[in-house]
């Protein structure tokens, strides 16, 4: 049968049709990790052999030296010297064995934990025991930090996949419902209903674009097209682009940019995206009749430029504030995707700047700083 695997068929030829594209072919055989007990046994045997050989050699050498200076093998002095030598060697062996054990134990723990990580268990940790060589303690600490990061990344990956599915499900369900209603004759395929379906495709396209921006930033391949930029003009354009949404919400957007700011060596498209994300976030929570203020000033003793977006909304919940820049982090009543602030952080950090937030019941203030042209170059 053509589809039956054999020793000379699929194993060394082309993969079967059902084989995943991202899996290597032929499949690599998983190596069984070296276990802790086996390493300790081998290390103990090797250390014992070395110590025993060294002890015997040391006793013979010292005995010859003692006899060379006049001690008789049969006399009381020779017996005393031999006794002292044996005791000294035994003490040396005990101390050396203790040192070998203090070195071998954490290494054995590392081998066992590394085997667990290879098998996909990112919760593996090595006990950080006091004492022992500083280099081994540093290695154990670095390994635990690495596995903690791997565990966090794996948890974030699973959460991200679940959140993406959740965010795409809503517009897809609306789009499917609109199309089915038009096909079944419930809704006519007229302009309003087609516009509603088109709006949902825009939502999905925006989400995909946001995810692509985050993926490029994570991979370090996000390209910035820097050019000398007048921040006063950039802030005014961002505020003007959000003015219609502000009018609809009854919120006024004002700008206050210092006049002595130099041209900034930035990517104007990306920094405008940061500003519109911050303004859009503020508009979701600013009450009608309030104002959102965008200010720009020199900061950090004139070495950076600080941009602030402040509103007088109800503030961010205290439990959400530490995760506000995380992906898909948002309040239960939020209508956004939860990606805008994560993108803002990535874009600011790509410019060598920092972004932060402060919030209370009186309102929320986001600010980010960017190095001035003389500092960034």
Coordinates of C-alpha atoms in Angstrom, one line a residue:
X1 CA 0.0 0.0 0.0
X2 CA 1.4 3.4 -1.0
X3 CA 0.5 5.0 2.3
X4 CA 2.0 2.4 4.6
X5 CA 5.2 3.5 6.5
X6 CA 8.2 1.3 6.2
X7 CA 11.9 1.4 7.2
X8 CA 12.9 2.7 3.8
X9 CA 9.7 4.8 3.1
X10 CA 8.5 7.7 5.1
X11 CA 11.3 7.5 7.6
X12 CA 14.0 8.5 5.1
X13 CA 11.9 10.0 2.3
X14 CA 9.2 12.6 2.1
X15 CA 6.9 13.1 5.2
X16 CA 3.3 11.7 5.1
X17 CA 0.6 14.1 4.0
X18 CA -0.8 14.5 7.5
X19 CA 2.7 15.6 9.0
X20 CA 2.6 19.2 10.3
X21 CA 4.5 21.7 8.2
X22 CA 6.4 23.2 11.3
X23 CA 7.7 19.8 12.5
X24 CA 11.1 18.5 11.4
X25 CA 11.2 15.4 9.2
X26 CA 12.4 12.8 10.0
X27 CA 11.4 13.2 13.6
X28 CA 14.3 13.7 16.0
X29 CA 14.5 11.0 18.7
X30 CA 14.1 12.5 22.2
X31 CA 17.2 11.9 24.3
X32 CA 16.6 10.6 27.9
X33 CA 18.0 13.2 30.3
X34 CA 20.8 12.2 32.7
X35 CA 19.2 11.7 36.1
X36 CA 20.4 13.2 39.4
X37 CA 21.2 9.9 41.1
X38 CA 23.3 8.6 38.3
X39 CA 25.5 11.7 38.2
X40 CA 26.0 11.7 42.0
X41 CA 27.0 8.0 41.9
X42 CA 29.5 8.6 39.1
X43 CA 30.8 11.8 40.7
X44 CA 31.1 10.0 44.1
X45 CA 33.0 7.0 42.6
X46 CA 35.4 9.3 40.6
X47 CA 36.0 11.5 43.6
X48 CA 36.6 8.4 45.9
X49 CA 39.1 7.0 43.4
X50 CA 41.0 10.2 43.1
X51 CA 41.1 10.8 46.9
X52 CA 42.1 7.2 47.7
X53 CA 44.9 7.3 45.1
X54 CA 46.1 10.6 46.4
X55 CA 45.9 9.5 50.1
X56 CA 47.9 6.3 49.5
X57 CA 50.5 8.3 47.5
X58 CA 50.8 10.9 50.2
X59 CA 51.2 8.4 53.0
X60 CA 53.9 6.6 51.0
X61 CA 55.7 9.9 50.3
X62 CA 55.6 11.1 53.8
X63 CA 56.6 7.8 55.2
X64 CA 59.7 7.8 53.0
X65 CA 60.6 11.3 54.1
X66 CA 60.2 10.3 57.8
X67 CA 62.4 7.3 57.4
X68 CA 65.0 9.4 55.5
X69 CA 65.4 11.7 58.5
X70 CA 66.1 8.9 61.0
X71 CA 62.8 7.4 62.2
X72 CA 62.8 3.6 62.5
X73 CA 59.8 1.7 61.2
X74 CA 59.8 -0.5 64.2
X75 CA 60.4 2.2 66.8
X76 CA 57.9 4.2 68.8
X77 CA 58.7 7.4 66.8
X78 CA 57.9 5.7 63.5
X79 CA 54.6 4.4 64.8
X80 CA 53.7 7.9 66.1
X81 CA 54.6 9.5 62.8
X82 CA 52.6 6.9 60.9
X83 CA 49.6 7.4 63.1
X84 CA 49.7 11.2 62.6
X85 CA 50.0 10.8 58.9
X86 CA 47.0 8.5 58.7
X87 CA 44.9 10.8 60.8
X88 CA 46.0 13.8 58.7
X89 CA 45.2 12.0 55.5
X90 CA 41.8 10.8 56.8
X91 CA 40.9 14.4 57.8
X92 CA 42.0 15.6 54.4
X93 CA 39.9 13.0 52.7
X94 CA 36.9 13.9 54.8
X95 CA 37.3 17.6 54.0
X96 CA 37.8 16.9 50.3
X97 CA 34.8 14.7 50.2
X98 CA 32.7 17.4 51.8
X99 CA 33.9 19.9 49.2
X100 CA 33.1 17.5 46.4
X101 CA 29.7 16.9 47.7
X102 CA 28.9 20.6 48.0
X103 CA 30.0 21.0 44.4
X104 CA 28.3 17.9 43.0
X105 CA 24.9 18.3 44.7
X106 CA 23.8 21.6 42.9
X107 CA 25.3 20.3 39.6
X108 CA 23.2 17.1 40.0
X109 CA 20.1 19.3 40.8
X110 CA 20.8 21.3 37.6
X111 CA 21.0 18.2 35.5
X112 CA 17.7 16.9 36.8
X113 CA 16.0 20.3 36.4
X114 CA 17.4 20.7 32.8
X115 CA 15.9 17.3 31.9
X116 CA 12.5 18.5 33.2
X117 CA 12.7 21.7 31.2
X118 CA 13.6 19.7 28.1
X119 CA 10.4 17.7 28.7
X120 CA 8.4 21.0 28.8
X121 CA 8.1 21.4 32.6
X122 CA 9.0 25.1 33.0
X123 CA 8.2 25.1 36.7
X124 CA 11.5 23.3 37.4
X125 CA 13.7 25.1 39.9
X126 CA 17.0 24.3 41.5
X127 CA 17.3 24.8 45.3
X128 CA 19.6 27.8 46.0
X129 CA 21.5 26.3 48.9
X130 CA 23.8 28.6 51.0
X131 CA 27.5 27.8 50.8
X132 CA 29.3 26.2 47.9
X133 CA 31.4 27.8 45.2
X134 CA 30.1 31.3 44.2
X135 CA 30.3 30.4 40.5
X136 CA 27.9 27.4 41.1
X137 CA 25.5 29.5 43.1
X138 CA 25.5 32.1 40.4
X139 CA 24.8 29.4 37.8
X140 CA 21.9 28.1 39.9
X141 CA 20.5 31.6 40.2
X142 CA 20.8 32.2 36.5
X143 CA 19.1 28.9 35.7
X144 CA 16.2 29.6 38.0
X145 CA 15.8 33.1 36.4
X146 CA 15.8 31.5 32.9
X147 CA 13.2 28.9 33.8
X148 CA 11.0 31.6 35.5
X149 CA 11.2 33.7 32.3
X150 CA 10.3 30.6 30.2
X151 CA 7.4 29.8 32.4
X152 CA 6.1 33.4 32.2
X153 CA 6.6 33.4 28.4
X154 CA 4.7 30.1 28.0
X155 CA 1.9 31.4 30.2
X156 CA 1.7 34.6 28.2
X157 CA 1.7 32.7 25.0
X158 CA -1.3 30.6 26.1
X159 CA -3.1 33.7 27.4
X160 CA -2.4 35.5 24.2
X161 CA -3.8 32.8 22.0
X162 CA -7.0 32.6 24.1
X163 CA -7.4 36.4 24.0
X164 CA -6.9 36.6 20.3
X165 CA -9.6 34.0 19.8
X166 CA -11.9 35.9 22.1
X167 CA -11.3 39.3 20.4
X168 CA -11.8 37.8 16.9
X169 CA -14.9 35.8 17.9
X170 CA -17.1 38.9 18.4
X171 CA -16.6 40.6 15.0
X172 CA -16.7 37.3 13.2
X173 CA -20.0 36.4 14.9
X174 CA -21.5 39.8 14.0
X175 CA -20.3 39.5 10.4
X176 CA -21.6 36.0 10.1
X177 CA -25.0 37.0 11.5
X178 CA -25.3 40.0 9.1
X179 CA -24.4 37.9 6.1
X180 CA -26.7 35.0 7.0
X181 CA -29.5 37.5 7.6
X182 CA -29.0 39.0 4.2
X183 CA -28.9 35.6 2.5
X184 CA -32.0 34.4 4.3
X185 CA -33.9 37.6 3.3
X186 CA -34.2 38.9 6.9
X187 CA -32.2 42.0 6.0
X188 CA -31.9 43.5 2.5
X189 CA -28.4 43.7 1.2
X190 CA -28.6 47.5 1.3
X191 CA -26.0 50.2 2.3
X192 CA -26.7 50.3 6.0
X193 CA -26.4 46.5 6.5
X194 CA -23.4 46.2 4.2
X195 CA -21.7 49.1 6.1
X196 CA -22.3 47.2 9.4
X197 CA -20.6 44.1 8.0
X198 CA -17.8 46.3 6.6
X199 CA -17.2 47.9 10.0
X200 CA -16.6 44.4 11.6
X201 CA -14.0 43.6 8.9
X202 CA -12.3 46.9 9.9
X203 CA -12.3 45.8 13.5
X204 CA -10.6 42.6 12.6
X205 CA -8.1 44.3 10.3
X206 CA -7.2 46.8 13.0
X207 CA -6.6 43.9 15.5
X208 CA -4.4 42.0 13.0
X209 CA -2.4 45.2 12.3
X210 CA -1.9 45.7 16.1
X211 CA -0.8 42.1 16.6
X212 CA 1.7 42.5 13.7
X213 CA 3.1 45.6 15.3
X214 CA 3.6 43.8 18.6
X215 CA 5.1 40.8 16.9
X216 CA 7.7 43.0 15.0
X217 CA 8.5 44.8 18.2
X218 CA 9.0 41.6 20.1
X219 CA 11.3 40.2 17.4
X220 CA 13.3 43.4 17.3
X221 CA 12.5 43.9 13.6
X222 CA 10.2 47.0 14.0
X223 CA 11.6 49.5 11.5
X224 CA 11.6 53.2 12.6
X225 CA 11.7 55.8 9.8
X226 CA 13.3 58.6 11.8
X227 CA 13.3 62.2 10.5
X228 CA 13.5 65.7 12.1
X229 CA 10.0 66.3 13.4
X230 CA 8.3 69.4 14.9
X231 CA 6.5 68.0 17.9
X232 CA 4.1 70.9 18.1
X233 CA 2.8 70.1 14.7
X234 CA 2.6 66.4 15.5
X235 CA 0.6 66.9 18.7
X236 CA -1.7 69.3 16.9
X237 CA -2.4 66.7 14.1
X238 CA -3.1 64.0 16.6
X239 CA -5.5 66.2 18.6
X240 CA -7.2 67.2 15.4
X241 CA -7.6 63.6 14.3
X242 CA -9.5 62.8 17.5
X243 CA -11.5 66.0 17.7
X244 CA -14.6 64.5 16.0
X245 CA -14.7 61.6 18.5
X246 CA -14.2 64.1 21.3
X247 CA -17.1 66.3 20.1
X248 CA -19.3 63.2 19.9
X249 CA -18.4 62.4 23.5
X250 CA -18.7 66.0 24.7
X251 CA -15.0 66.1 25.6
X252 CA -12.6 68.9 24.6
X253 CA -9.1 68.1 23.6
X254 CA -6.5 70.9 24.3
X255 CA -2.8 71.0 23.7
X256 CA 0.0 72.9 25.4
X257 CA 3.4 72.5 23.8
X258 CA 6.4 74.5 24.9
X259 CA 7.8 76.9 22.3
X260 CA 11.5 76.2 22.9
X261 CA 11.5 72.6 21.9
X262 CA 14.0 71.5 19.2
X263 CA 13.2 69.2 16.3
X264 CA 12.9 65.6 17.4
X265 CA 14.7 62.7 15.6
X266 CA 11.7 60.3 15.7
X267 CA 9.4 58.3 13.5
X268 CA 6.5 60.8 13.3
X269 CA 4.0 58.1 12.2
X270 CA 4.8 55.8 15.1
X271 CA 4.8 58.6 17.7
X272 CA 1.5 59.9 16.3
X273 CA 0.2 56.4 16.8
X274 CA 1.3 56.5 20.4
X275 CA -0.6 59.9 20.9
X276 CA -3.8 58.7 19.2
X277 CA -3.7 55.5 21.4
X278 CA -3.4 57.5 24.5
X279 CA -6.0 60.0 23.4
X280 CA -8.4 57.2 22.4
X281 CA -7.9 55.5 25.7
X282 CA -8.7 58.8 27.6
X283 CA -11.8 59.4 25.5
X284 CA -13.3 56.1 26.5
X285 CA -13.4 57.1 30.1
X286 CA -13.5 61.0 30.2
X287 CA -17.0 62.2 31.3
X288 CA -19.0 64.4 29.0
X289 CA -18.2 68.1 29.6
X290 CA -14.6 67.4 30.7
X291 CA -11.3 68.1 28.9
X292 CA -8.3 66.1 27.9
X293 CA -5.0 68.0 27.9
X294 CA -1.8 67.1 26.0
X295 CA 1.3 68.8 27.2
X296 CA 5.0 68.6 26.0
X297 CA 7.9 70.0 28.0
X298 CA 11.6 69.4 28.5
X299 CA 12.4 66.9 31.2
X300 CA 15.3 65.2 33.0
X301 CA 17.4 68.3 33.2
X302 CA 16.8 69.1 29.6
X303 CA 18.0 65.8 28.2
X304 CA 14.6 64.4 27.3
X305 CA 11.2 65.6 26.1
X306 CA 8.2 64.6 28.1
X307 CA 4.7 64.3 26.7
X308 CA 1.7 64.0 29.0
X309 CA -2.0 63.1 28.2
X310 CA -4.2 63.8 31.2
X311 CA -8.0 63.3 31.7
X312 CA -10.5 63.9 34.5
X313 CA -12.2 60.5 34.2
X314 CA -12.9 58.0 37.0
X315 CA -9.4 56.6 37.0
X316 CA -8.0 53.2 36.5
X317 CA -8.9 50.4 39.0
X318 CA -6.1 49.8 41.4
X319 CA -5.9 46.1 40.6
X320 CA -5.6 46.8 36.9
X321 CA -3.0 49.7 37.1
X322 CA 0.1 47.5 37.4
X323 CA -0.9 45.5 34.2
X324 CA -2.2 48.5 32.2
X325 CA 0.5 48.1 29.6
X326 CA 0.1 44.4 29.2
X327 CA -1.6 42.9 26.2
X328 CA -5.4 42.5 26.4
X329 CA -5.3 44.1 29.9
X330 CA -8.5 46.1 30.2
X331 CA -11.5 46.8 32.5
X332 CA -14.5 44.6 32.2
X333 CA -16.6 47.4 30.7
X334 CA -13.9 48.4 28.2
X335 CA -14.8 48.5 24.5
X336 CA -11.3 48.4 23.3
X337 CA -9.1 45.5 22.3
X338 CA -6.6 46.0 25.1
X339 CA -3.7 46.3 22.7
X340 CA -3.4 50.1 22.4
X341 CA -1.4 50.8 25.5
X342 CA 0.8 47.7 24.9
X343 CA 1.6 49.1 21.4
X344 CA 2.3 52.5 22.9
X345 CA 4.8 51.1 25.3
X346 CA 6.6 49.1 22.5
X347 CA 6.8 52.1 20.2
X348 CA 8.1 54.5 22.9
X349 CA 10.7 51.9 24.0
X350 CA 11.8 51.4 20.4
X351 CA 12.6 55.1 20.4
X352 CA 14.7 54.7 23.5
X353 CA 12.1 56.3 25.8
X354 CA 9.9 55.3 28.7
X355 CA 6.2 55.4 29.4
X356 CA 4.3 55.4 32.7
X357 CA 0.9 56.1 34.2
X358 CA -0.5 57.6 37.4
X359 CA -4.2 57.4 38.2
X360 CA -6.6 58.4 41.0
X361 CA -10.3 59.1 41.4
X362 CA -9.6 62.6 40.0
X363 CA -8.3 61.3 36.7
X364 CA -5.5 59.5 34.9
X365 CA -2.2 60.9 33.6
X366 CA -0.1 59.0 31.0
X367 CA 3.3 60.4 30.1
X368 CA 6.2 59.3 28.0
X369 CA 9.7 60.8 27.5
X370 CA 11.9 60.7 24.4
X371 CA 15.6 61.5 24.2
X372 CA 16.3 64.7 22.4
X373 CA 18.1 64.6 19.0
X374 CA 21.5 65.3 20.6
X375 CA 21.0 62.5 23.1
X376 CA 19.5 59.9 20.8
X377 CA 22.3 60.2 18.2

